Tab-separated table of C-alpha atoms and ligand atoms in Angstrom:
chain	number	residue	atom	x	y	z
A	582	MET	CA	134.231	84.573	-23.458
A	583	SER	CA	134.180	86.365	-26.793
A	584	GLU	CA	135.934	89.587	-27.835
A	585	PRO	CA	135.228	92.765	-25.810
A	586	ILE	CA	131.927	94.428	-26.663
A	587	SER	CA	130.482	97.830	-25.839
A	588	GLU	CA	126.829	97.008	-26.420
A	589	SER	CA	124.800	93.829	-26.582
A	590	LYS	CA	121.339	92.336	-26.509
A	591	VAL	CA	120.226	89.189	-24.691
A	592	THR	CA	116.766	87.692	-25.249
A	593	VAL	CA	114.821	85.927	-22.522
A	594	GLY	CA	113.026	83.258	-24.553
A	595	LEU	CA	109.599	82.984	-22.977
A	596	GLY	CA	107.408	82.616	-26.074
A	597	ASP	CA	104.873	85.414	-26.369
A	598	ARG	CA	106.313	86.963	-23.176
A	599	ALA	CA	109.886	87.002	-24.513
A	600	TYR	CA	111.825	90.208	-23.959
A	601	ASP	CA	115.207	91.771	-24.623
A	602	ILE	CA	117.864	92.940	-22.199
A	603	HIS	CA	119.894	95.763	-23.722
A	604	VAL	CA	123.311	96.120	-22.096
A	605	GLY	CA	125.839	98.848	-22.802
A	606	GLU	CA	127.665	101.900	-21.572
A	607	GLY	CA	125.442	104.931	-22.156
A	608	MET	CA	122.409	102.759	-23.026
A	609	LEU	CA	120.164	105.206	-21.133
A	610	ARG	CA	120.548	107.589	-24.073
A	611	ARG	CA	118.604	105.072	-26.165
A	612	ALA	CA	115.829	104.602	-23.584
A	613	GLY	CA	113.345	106.829	-25.474
A	614	GLU	CA	113.621	104.911	-28.701
A	615	LEU	CA	113.635	101.524	-26.913
A	616	LEU	CA	110.629	102.281	-24.690
A	617	LYS	CA	108.500	104.169	-27.223
A	618	PRO	CA	106.800	101.033	-28.655
A	619	TYR	CA	105.493	100.115	-25.176
A	620	ALA	CA	104.486	103.577	-23.943
A	621	LYS	CA	100.793	104.469	-23.947
A	622	GLY	CA	99.379	107.463	-22.087
A	623	PRO	CA	101.277	108.878	-19.116
A	624	VAL	CA	104.300	106.731	-18.230
A	625	PRO	CA	105.223	106.612	-14.535
A	626	VAL	CA	108.918	106.387	-13.705
A	627	VAL	CA	109.314	104.858	-10.244
A	628	THR	CA	112.607	105.442	-8.497
A	629	ASP	CA	114.092	106.100	-5.064
A	630	SER	CA	115.363	109.452	-3.852
A	631	HIS	CA	119.078	108.507	-4.126
A	632	VAL	CA	118.717	107.470	-7.761
A	633	ALA	CA	116.314	110.348	-8.497
A	634	ASP	CA	118.956	112.890	-7.491
A	635	ILE	CA	121.435	111.536	-10.034
A	636	HIS	CA	119.838	109.580	-12.858
A	637	LEU	CA	116.202	110.704	-13.075
A	638	PRO	CA	116.758	114.062	-14.869
A	639	PRO	CA	118.702	112.546	-17.808
A	640	LEU	CA	116.115	109.776	-18.207
A	641	LEU	CA	113.202	112.235	-18.142
A	642	GLU	CA	114.977	114.341	-20.756
A	643	VAL	CA	115.538	111.346	-23.056
A	644	LEU	CA	111.869	110.321	-22.677
A	645	ARG	CA	110.690	113.873	-23.338
A	646	ARG	CA	112.687	113.949	-26.559
A	647	ALA	CA	110.946	110.716	-27.611
A	648	ASP	CA	107.533	112.351	-26.911
A	649	ILE	CA	106.873	110.057	-23.965
A	650	GLU	CA	104.876	111.787	-21.229
A	651	ALA	CA	106.839	110.578	-18.195
A	652	ARG	CA	105.926	111.359	-14.568
A	653	ALA	CA	108.253	110.586	-11.703
A	654	ILE	CA	107.228	108.806	-8.502
A	655	VAL	CA	110.021	109.000	-5.952
A	656	MET	CA	110.027	106.492	-3.077
A	657	PRO	CA	112.214	106.569	0.060
A	658	PRO	CA	115.333	104.441	-0.487
A	659	GLY	CA	115.891	101.109	1.257
A	660	GLU	CA	113.862	98.008	2.118
A	661	VAL	CA	111.424	100.171	4.090
A	662	SER	CA	109.688	100.946	0.771
A	663	LYS	CA	109.455	97.261	-0.220
A	664	SER	CA	106.547	96.866	2.171
A	665	PHE	CA	102.740	96.957	2.361
A	666	ALA	CA	102.998	100.651	3.203
A	667	GLY	CA	105.306	101.263	0.209
A	668	LEU	CA	102.991	99.276	-2.067
A	669	GLU	CA	99.963	101.238	-0.891
A	670	ARG	CA	101.705	104.518	-1.514
A	671	LEU	CA	103.010	103.481	-4.930
A	672	SER	CA	99.783	101.924	-6.193
A	673	GLY	CA	97.869	104.989	-5.005
A	674	ALA	CA	100.206	107.232	-6.991
A	675	LEU	CA	99.945	104.980	-10.064
A	676	LEU	CA	96.132	104.925	-9.902
A	677	ASP	CA	96.008	108.712	-9.408
A	678	MET	CA	97.936	108.980	-12.659
A	679	GLU	CA	95.166	107.023	-14.369
A	680	ILE	CA	97.675	104.689	-15.887
A	681	ASP	CA	96.376	102.814	-18.913
A	682	ARG	CA	95.906	99.056	-18.481
A	683	LYS	CA	97.868	98.610	-21.713
A	684	GLY	CA	100.464	101.143	-20.614
A	685	LEU	CA	103.912	100.888	-19.136
A	686	VAL	CA	105.493	101.550	-15.734
A	687	ILE	CA	109.245	102.168	-15.647
A	688	ALA	CA	111.352	100.983	-12.685
A	689	LEU	CA	114.542	103.053	-12.419
A	690	GLY	CA	116.670	101.794	-9.543
A	691	GLY	CA	118.173	98.839	-7.764
A	692	GLY	CA	116.528	95.572	-6.785
A	693	MET	CA	114.336	97.277	-4.207
A	694	ILE	CA	112.658	99.553	-6.778
A	695	GLY	CA	112.533	96.755	-9.384
A	696	ASP	CA	110.859	94.274	-7.020
A	697	LEU	CA	108.363	96.803	-5.634
A	698	THR	CA	107.467	98.333	-9.015
A	699	GLY	CA	107.211	94.941	-10.707
A	700	PHE	CA	104.880	93.725	-7.966
A	701	ALA	CA	102.726	96.873	-8.122
A	702	ALA	CA	102.567	96.612	-11.938
A	703	GLY	CA	101.665	92.923	-11.629
A	704	VAL	CA	98.664	93.477	-9.361
A	705	LEU	CA	97.485	96.859	-10.643
A	706	LYS	CA	94.439	96.497	-12.900
A	707	ARG	CA	95.318	92.764	-12.954
A	708	GLY	CA	98.626	93.384	-14.664
A	709	VAL	CA	100.245	96.362	-16.362
A	710	GLY	CA	103.455	96.140	-18.399
A	711	PHE	CA	106.683	97.343	-16.865
A	712	ALA	CA	110.235	98.070	-17.914
A	713	GLN	CA	113.341	97.649	-15.818
A	714	ILE	CA	116.172	100.177	-15.904
A	715	PRO	CA	118.449	98.648	-13.239
A	716	THR	CA	120.951	100.992	-11.621
A	717	THR	CA	122.880	98.642	-9.298
A	718	LEU	CA	125.173	95.815	-10.365
A	719	LEU	CA	123.015	93.340	-8.432
A	720	ALA	CA	119.939	94.514	-10.312
A	721	GLN	CA	121.685	94.486	-13.705
A	722	VAL	CA	122.909	90.903	-13.403
A	723	ASP	CA	120.144	89.403	-11.332
A	724	SER	CA	116.985	91.031	-10.005
A	725	SER	CA	115.865	92.911	-13.155
A	726	VAL	CA	115.793	89.684	-15.177
A	727	GLY	CA	113.426	86.780	-14.667
A	728	GLY	CA	110.227	88.361	-13.398
A	729	LYS	CA	110.413	87.627	-9.683
A	730	THR	CA	108.729	90.529	-7.903
A	731	ALA	CA	107.896	90.914	-4.237
A	732	ILE	CA	107.486	92.972	-1.121
A	733	ASN	CA	108.603	91.974	2.372
A	734	ALA	CA	106.332	90.926	5.252
A	735	SER	CA	107.052	91.097	8.978
A	736	GLN	CA	107.473	87.287	8.790
A	737	GLY	CA	110.301	87.533	6.269
A	738	LYS	CA	111.709	89.021	3.085
A	739	ASN	CA	110.080	88.595	-0.345
A	740	LEU	CA	107.218	86.512	1.040
A	741	ILE	CA	104.482	88.393	-0.830
A	742	GLY	CA	105.080	88.405	-4.533
A	743	LEU	CA	104.349	87.122	-7.986
A	744	PHE	CA	106.029	86.310	-11.250
A	745	HIS	CA	105.576	89.215	-13.631
A	746	GLN	CA	108.049	89.475	-16.485
A	747	PRO	CA	109.156	92.920	-17.665
A	748	ARG	CA	108.608	93.964	-21.298
A	749	ILE	CA	112.187	95.127	-21.676
A	750	VAL	CA	115.337	95.634	-19.577
A	751	ILE	CA	117.825	98.436	-20.230
A	752	ALA	CA	121.108	97.974	-18.343
A	753	ASP	CA	123.398	100.987	-18.692
A	754	THR	CA	126.731	100.139	-17.055
A	755	ALA	CA	127.644	103.855	-16.907
A	756	LEU	CA	125.007	104.226	-14.146
A	757	LEU	CA	127.136	101.997	-11.909
A	758	LYS	CA	129.809	104.722	-11.689
A	759	THR	CA	127.786	106.559	-9.037
A	760	LEU	CA	127.069	103.446	-6.985
A	761	PRO	CA	128.743	103.388	-3.535
A	762	LYS	CA	131.765	101.061	-3.717
A	763	ARG	CA	130.315	98.695	-1.130
A	764	GLU	CA	127.110	98.252	-3.192
A	765	LEU	CA	129.176	97.655	-6.331
A	766	MET	CA	131.215	94.973	-4.557
A	767	ALA	CA	128.058	93.344	-3.175
A	768	GLY	CA	126.664	93.138	-6.710
A	769	TYR	CA	129.923	91.575	-7.859
A	770	ALA	CA	129.218	88.651	-5.514
A	771	GLU	CA	126.225	87.849	-7.742
A	772	VAL	CA	128.493	88.061	-10.805
A	773	VAL	CA	130.930	85.547	-9.308
A	774	LYS	CA	127.930	83.375	-8.451
A	775	TYR	CA	127.283	82.705	-12.155
A	776	GLY	CA	130.821	81.441	-12.653
A	777	ALA	CA	130.651	79.295	-9.537
A	778	LEU	CA	127.269	77.767	-10.294
A	779	GLY	CA	127.606	76.942	-13.941
A	780	ASP	CA	130.569	78.282	-15.885
A	781	ALA	CA	134.145	77.583	-14.804
A	782	LYS	CA	135.483	79.411	-17.902
A	783	PHE	CA	133.614	82.556	-16.869
A	784	PHE	CA	135.065	82.227	-13.363
A	785	GLU	CA	138.529	82.018	-14.915
A	786	TRP	CA	137.740	85.130	-16.998
A	787	LEU	CA	136.678	86.939	-13.816
A	788	GLU	CA	139.945	86.029	-12.108
A	789	VAL	CA	141.677	88.012	-14.866
A	790	HIS	CA	139.146	90.756	-15.660
A	791	GLY	CA	136.904	91.052	-12.554
A	792	ALA	CA	139.021	93.582	-10.666
A	793	ARG	CA	139.410	95.616	-13.867
A	794	ALA	CA	135.622	95.719	-14.356
A	795	LEU	CA	135.176	96.857	-10.746
A	796	ALA	CA	137.808	99.552	-11.209
A	797	GLY	CA	135.765	101.108	-14.012
A	798	ASP	CA	136.844	99.349	-17.208
A	799	GLU	CA	133.593	99.629	-19.177
A	800	ALA	CA	134.256	96.979	-21.811
A	801	SER	CA	134.944	94.402	-19.079
A	802	MET	CA	131.844	95.440	-17.134
A	803	VAL	CA	129.597	95.295	-20.219
A	804	GLN	CA	130.996	91.863	-20.989
A	805	ALA	CA	130.472	90.591	-17.434
A	806	VAL	CA	126.892	91.938	-17.203
A	807	THR	CA	126.017	90.526	-20.636
A	808	HIS	CA	127.408	87.117	-19.740
A	809	CYS	CA	125.471	86.963	-16.456
A	810	CYS	CA	122.239	88.116	-18.154
A	811	GLY	CA	122.759	85.457	-20.829
A	812	MET	CA	123.152	82.752	-18.186
A	813	LYS	CA	120.140	83.977	-16.226
A	814	ALA	CA	118.038	84.245	-19.408
A	815	ASP	CA	118.858	80.606	-20.268
A	816	ILE	CA	117.954	79.404	-16.791
A	817	VAL	CA	114.705	81.422	-16.670
A	818	ALA	CA	113.667	80.225	-20.141
A	819	ARG	CA	114.160	76.611	-18.964
A	820	ASP	CA	112.558	76.991	-15.552
A	821	GLU	CA	110.607	80.229	-15.133
A	822	ARG	CA	108.854	79.194	-11.903
A	823	GLU	CA	111.825	77.610	-10.102
A	824	SER	CA	110.764	74.012	-10.159
A	825	GLY	CA	114.278	72.886	-11.067
A	826	ASP	CA	117.422	74.621	-12.393
A	827	ARG	CA	116.421	78.147	-11.384
A	828	ALA	CA	117.099	77.191	-7.771
A	829	LEU	CA	120.811	77.080	-8.676
A	830	LEU	CA	120.695	80.891	-8.643
A	831	ASN	CA	120.214	80.583	-4.888
A	832	LEU	CA	123.810	79.427	-4.483
A	833	GLY	CA	125.081	80.926	-1.223
A	834	HIS	CA	121.627	82.213	-0.289
A	835	THR	CA	120.617	79.667	2.383
A	836	PHE	CA	123.706	80.580	4.410
A	837	GLY	CA	123.625	84.212	3.244
A	838	HIS	CA	120.045	84.901	4.336
A	839	ALA	CA	120.706	83.308	7.730
A	840	LEU	CA	123.743	85.573	8.187
A	841	GLU	CA	121.722	88.631	7.117
A	842	ALA	CA	118.964	87.689	9.585
A	843	ALA	CA	121.468	87.050	12.406
A	844	THR	CA	123.008	90.482	11.817
A	845	GLY	CA	119.551	92.066	11.863
A	846	PHE	CA	119.488	92.983	8.109
A	847	SER	CA	121.740	95.870	9.104
A	848	SER	CA	124.709	97.636	7.562
A	849	ARG	CA	126.917	95.059	9.318
A	850	LEU	CA	126.252	92.821	6.333
A	851	ILE	CA	124.535	93.781	3.090
A	852	HIS	CA	122.837	91.176	0.884
A	853	GLY	CA	125.640	90.535	-1.620
A	854	GLU	CA	128.206	90.263	1.174
A	855	GLY	CA	126.017	87.621	2.811
A	856	VAL	CA	125.854	85.790	-0.520
A	857	ALA	CA	129.660	85.955	-0.887
A	858	ILE	CA	130.226	84.389	2.545
A	859	GLY	CA	127.332	81.995	1.894
A	860	MET	CA	128.942	80.763	-1.335
A	861	ALA	CA	132.291	80.249	0.410
A	862	LEU	CA	130.434	78.210	3.075
A	863	ALA	CA	128.638	76.184	0.370
A	864	PHE	CA	132.052	75.317	-1.105
A	865	GLN	CA	133.354	74.341	2.351
A	866	LEU	CA	130.318	72.178	3.023
A	867	SER	CA	130.781	70.506	-0.369
A	868	VAL	CA	134.424	69.770	0.459
A	869	LYS	CA	133.448	68.431	3.880
A	870	LEU	CA	130.981	66.058	2.226
A	871	ASP	CA	133.701	64.899	-0.218
A	872	LEU	CA	131.771	66.289	-3.156
A	873	CYS	CA	134.193	68.988	-4.275
A	874	PRO	CA	137.993	69.231	-4.519
A	875	GLY	CA	139.462	71.409	-1.755
A	876	GLN	CA	141.506	73.349	-4.301
A	877	ASP	CA	138.328	74.609	-6.059
A	878	ALA	CA	137.001	75.923	-2.745
A	879	GLN	CA	140.341	77.613	-2.007
A	880	ARG	CA	140.478	79.149	-5.480
A	881	PHE	CA	136.940	80.500	-5.062
A	882	THR	CA	137.698	82.064	-1.673
A	883	ARG	CA	140.965	83.492	-3.003
A	884	HIS	CA	139.095	85.379	-5.731
A	885	LEU	CA	136.561	86.821	-3.277
A	886	LYS	CA	139.401	88.070	-1.087
A	887	ALA	CA	141.387	89.375	-4.068
A	888	VAL	CA	138.562	91.711	-5.097
A	889	GLY	CA	137.841	92.722	-1.492
A	890	LEU	CA	134.708	90.711	-0.691
A	891	PRO	CA	134.198	89.007	2.682
A	892	ALA	CA	134.675	85.235	2.505
A	893	ALA	CA	134.204	83.988	6.087
A	894	ILE	CA	131.836	84.514	9.010
A	895	THR	CA	134.745	86.063	10.896
A	896	ASP	CA	134.901	88.827	8.247
A	897	ILE	CA	131.624	90.234	9.632
A	898	ALA	CA	132.146	93.042	12.154
A	899	GLY	CA	130.858	92.494	15.689
A	900	ALA	CA	129.911	89.382	17.649
A	901	ARG	CA	129.977	86.101	15.707
A	902	PRO	CA	126.514	84.566	15.271
A	903	SER	CA	126.321	81.050	16.737
A	904	ALA	CA	125.755	77.949	14.590
A	905	GLY	CA	122.502	77.265	16.458
A	906	GLU	CA	121.171	80.740	15.759
A	907	LEU	CA	122.081	80.481	12.063
A	908	ILE	CA	120.415	77.094	11.702
A	909	ARG	CA	117.259	78.460	13.345
A	910	HIS	CA	117.192	81.260	10.755
A	911	MET	CA	117.710	78.751	7.947
A	912	ALA	CA	114.727	76.767	9.175
A	913	HIS	CA	112.565	79.903	8.857
A	914	ASP	CA	113.785	80.641	5.343
A	915	LYS	CA	111.366	79.963	2.505
A	916	LYS	CA	113.897	77.562	0.968
A	917	VAL	CA	112.525	74.957	3.317
A	918	SER	CA	110.088	72.363	2.047
A	919	ASP	CA	108.733	69.404	4.009
A	920	GLY	CA	110.826	70.645	6.925
A	921	ARG	CA	114.122	69.931	5.148
A	922	LEU	CA	116.758	72.502	4.302
A	923	THR	CA	117.576	72.956	0.635
A	924	PHE	CA	121.205	73.622	-0.219
A	925	ILE	CA	122.978	74.378	-3.452
A	926	LEU	CA	126.261	72.495	-3.276
A	927	LEU	CA	129.142	72.083	-5.707
A	928	ARG	CA	130.996	69.234	-7.360
A	929	GLY	CA	133.595	71.778	-8.397
A	930	LEU	CA	133.825	75.276	-9.847
A	931	GLY	CA	130.954	75.716	-12.303
A	932	GLN	CA	129.154	72.567	-11.158
A	933	ALA	CA	126.398	73.427	-8.710
A	934	PHE	CA	123.467	71.167	-7.909
A	935	VAL	CA	120.430	71.265	-5.630
A	936	THR	CA	120.197	68.871	-2.702
A	937	ARG	CA	118.012	68.293	0.326
A	938	ASP	CA	120.194	65.513	1.576
A	939	VAL	CA	122.652	67.299	3.874
A	940	PRO	CA	123.471	66.062	7.387
A	941	LEU	CA	122.854	68.813	9.936
A	942	GLU	CA	126.116	67.930	11.708
A	943	ALA	CA	128.129	68.872	8.606
A	944	VAL	CA	126.257	72.190	8.341
A	945	LYS	CA	126.932	72.914	12.021
A	946	SER	CA	130.565	72.101	11.568
A	947	VAL	CA	131.177	74.594	8.703
A	948	LEU	CA	129.346	77.237	10.721
A	949	THR	CA	131.724	76.786	13.648
A	950	ASP	CA	134.994	76.184	11.730
B	1927	LIG	N1	113.738	89.790	-8.046
B	1927	LIG	C1	114.842	89.086	-7.929
B	1927	LIG	O1	115.068	88.107	-8.655
B	1927	LIG	C2	115.859	89.515	-6.919
B	1927	LIG	C3	117.145	88.942	-6.925
B	1927	LIG	C4	118.080	89.408	-5.996
B	1927	LIG	C5	117.740	90.435	-5.108
B	1927	LIG	N2	116.499	90.950	-5.122
B	1927	LIG	C6	116.110	92.056	-4.220
B	1927	LIG	O2	116.884	93.186	-4.577
B	1927	LIG	C7	116.985	94.053	-3.451
B	1927	LIG	C8	118.425	94.498	-3.305
B	1927	LIG	O3	118.758	95.219	-4.462
B	1927	LIG	P1	119.972	96.229	-4.503
B	1927	LIG	O4	121.162	95.598	-3.906
B	1927	LIG	O5	120.027	96.757	-5.882
B	1927	LIG	O6	119.523	97.341	-3.432
B	1927	LIG	P2	118.758	98.736	-3.523
B	1927	LIG	O7	117.791	98.787	-4.632
B	1927	LIG	O8	118.232	98.998	-2.161
B	1927	LIG	O9	119.966	99.738	-3.845
B	1927	LIG	C9	121.026	99.870	-2.940
B	1927	LIG	C10	121.333	101.336	-2.647
B	1927	LIG	O10	121.979	101.932	-3.767
B	1927	LIG	C11	121.301	103.115	-4.167
B	1927	LIG	N3	121.498	103.207	-5.614
B	1927	LIG	C12	120.945	102.437	-6.564
B	1927	LIG	N4	121.480	102.709	-7.762
B	1927	LIG	C13	122.387	103.690	-7.561
B	1927	LIG	C14	123.277	104.378	-8.419
B	1927	LIG	N5	123.397	104.069	-9.713
B	1927	LIG	N6	124.071	105.325	-7.888
B	1927	LIG	C15	123.997	105.613	-6.545
B	1927	LIG	N7	123.202	104.973	-5.684
B	1927	LIG	C16	122.395	104.026	-6.194
B	1927	LIG	C17	119.885	102.926	-3.706
B	1927	LIG	O11	119.227	104.149	-3.543
B	1927	LIG	C18	120.097	102.192	-2.389
B	1927	LIG	O12	120.395	103.124	-1.392
B	1927	LIG	C19	116.500	93.260	-2.250
B	1927	LIG	O13	115.223	93.724	-1.907
B	1927	LIG	C20	116.433	91.824	-2.761
B	1927	LIG	O14	115.430	91.078	-2.118
B	1927	LIG	C21	115.559	90.519	-6.017
């Protein structure tokens, strides 16, 4: 990792669809100037009511000063809005605004708002440009970058979606100060994921600076977000549609989604917490299969615990889900192809790989350990 920085720019190299991610503390103040080149006609700002209460007024003020005619659309918070009903409501509001086909829609919020708005922008008038202003740590390091957009169906999460890359991403780390601690921690699981999957040096940096970033040290947070965005940008530029390397970003997700499903997608376990436990289980499975040194798995789990993230199934409150139940959920996950489970396993810290060659007995055994 380089010297501390307070502001940075990462480019997602996708040819004529390339775009920049601007990261920095107070970056929202520059939103008018950064968004002006893309704004045409009325510019909808889509957000949820939690974020609207805190961060919408300053954004609207900055846009007004840049002569951008912004109009807010406020959705109910939570996954309930990432649905057919939410999409209908949002696209109706966007069409009522007579948004220009060459115009811009702004998503101000966490992954829920980013996914829903990106999807609506992608299908509206066969594709309208959109900008991401992510307000959660998860969204800043993961969901706002890479163009995956979706809504949920009753059959499962994110099953209806498309790839639609944003025109620009503005990640202001100061916005994270108002995020509930639990949401911040859950986003940090995605930060650790980058170290675990592909960069042992970054993991080492996090062991020293991660807790500091979480405690509010801006330079450390800007550096962590920039590094994660840089890694994601590289992966997306190589494999936009997830036919290869991009699947590495699913580290911890096969287990994590099953745990989320088994706990009813409730406040017992939020997404990032599921990913944290899922990654610890992926390390354990890798050790069990003699792929990864035990000390790397222990070091990984130690860091999760040190920052206060859950690292084992027993860290989830309430009754423990059974191995059978978890495996059934995994089989329903969309990371199944030809009836075989896909896992991201590790040869060590920073060395993840994709495999479909995992004995079910070994999976069962880490789920009951
Ligand atoms: N597109 C992708 O590549 C991708 C990747 C990972 C996750 N996701 C999706 O992202 C979603 C989860 O995103 P999330 O964790 O950001 O959840 P979220 O968007 O639901 O936000 C979590 C909560 O924090 C509140 N909030 C957001 N920013 C805040 C702020 N700055 N201050 C105070 N409160 C704030 C929200 O109102 C909400 O209540 C899921 O739907 C998941 O499927 C998408």
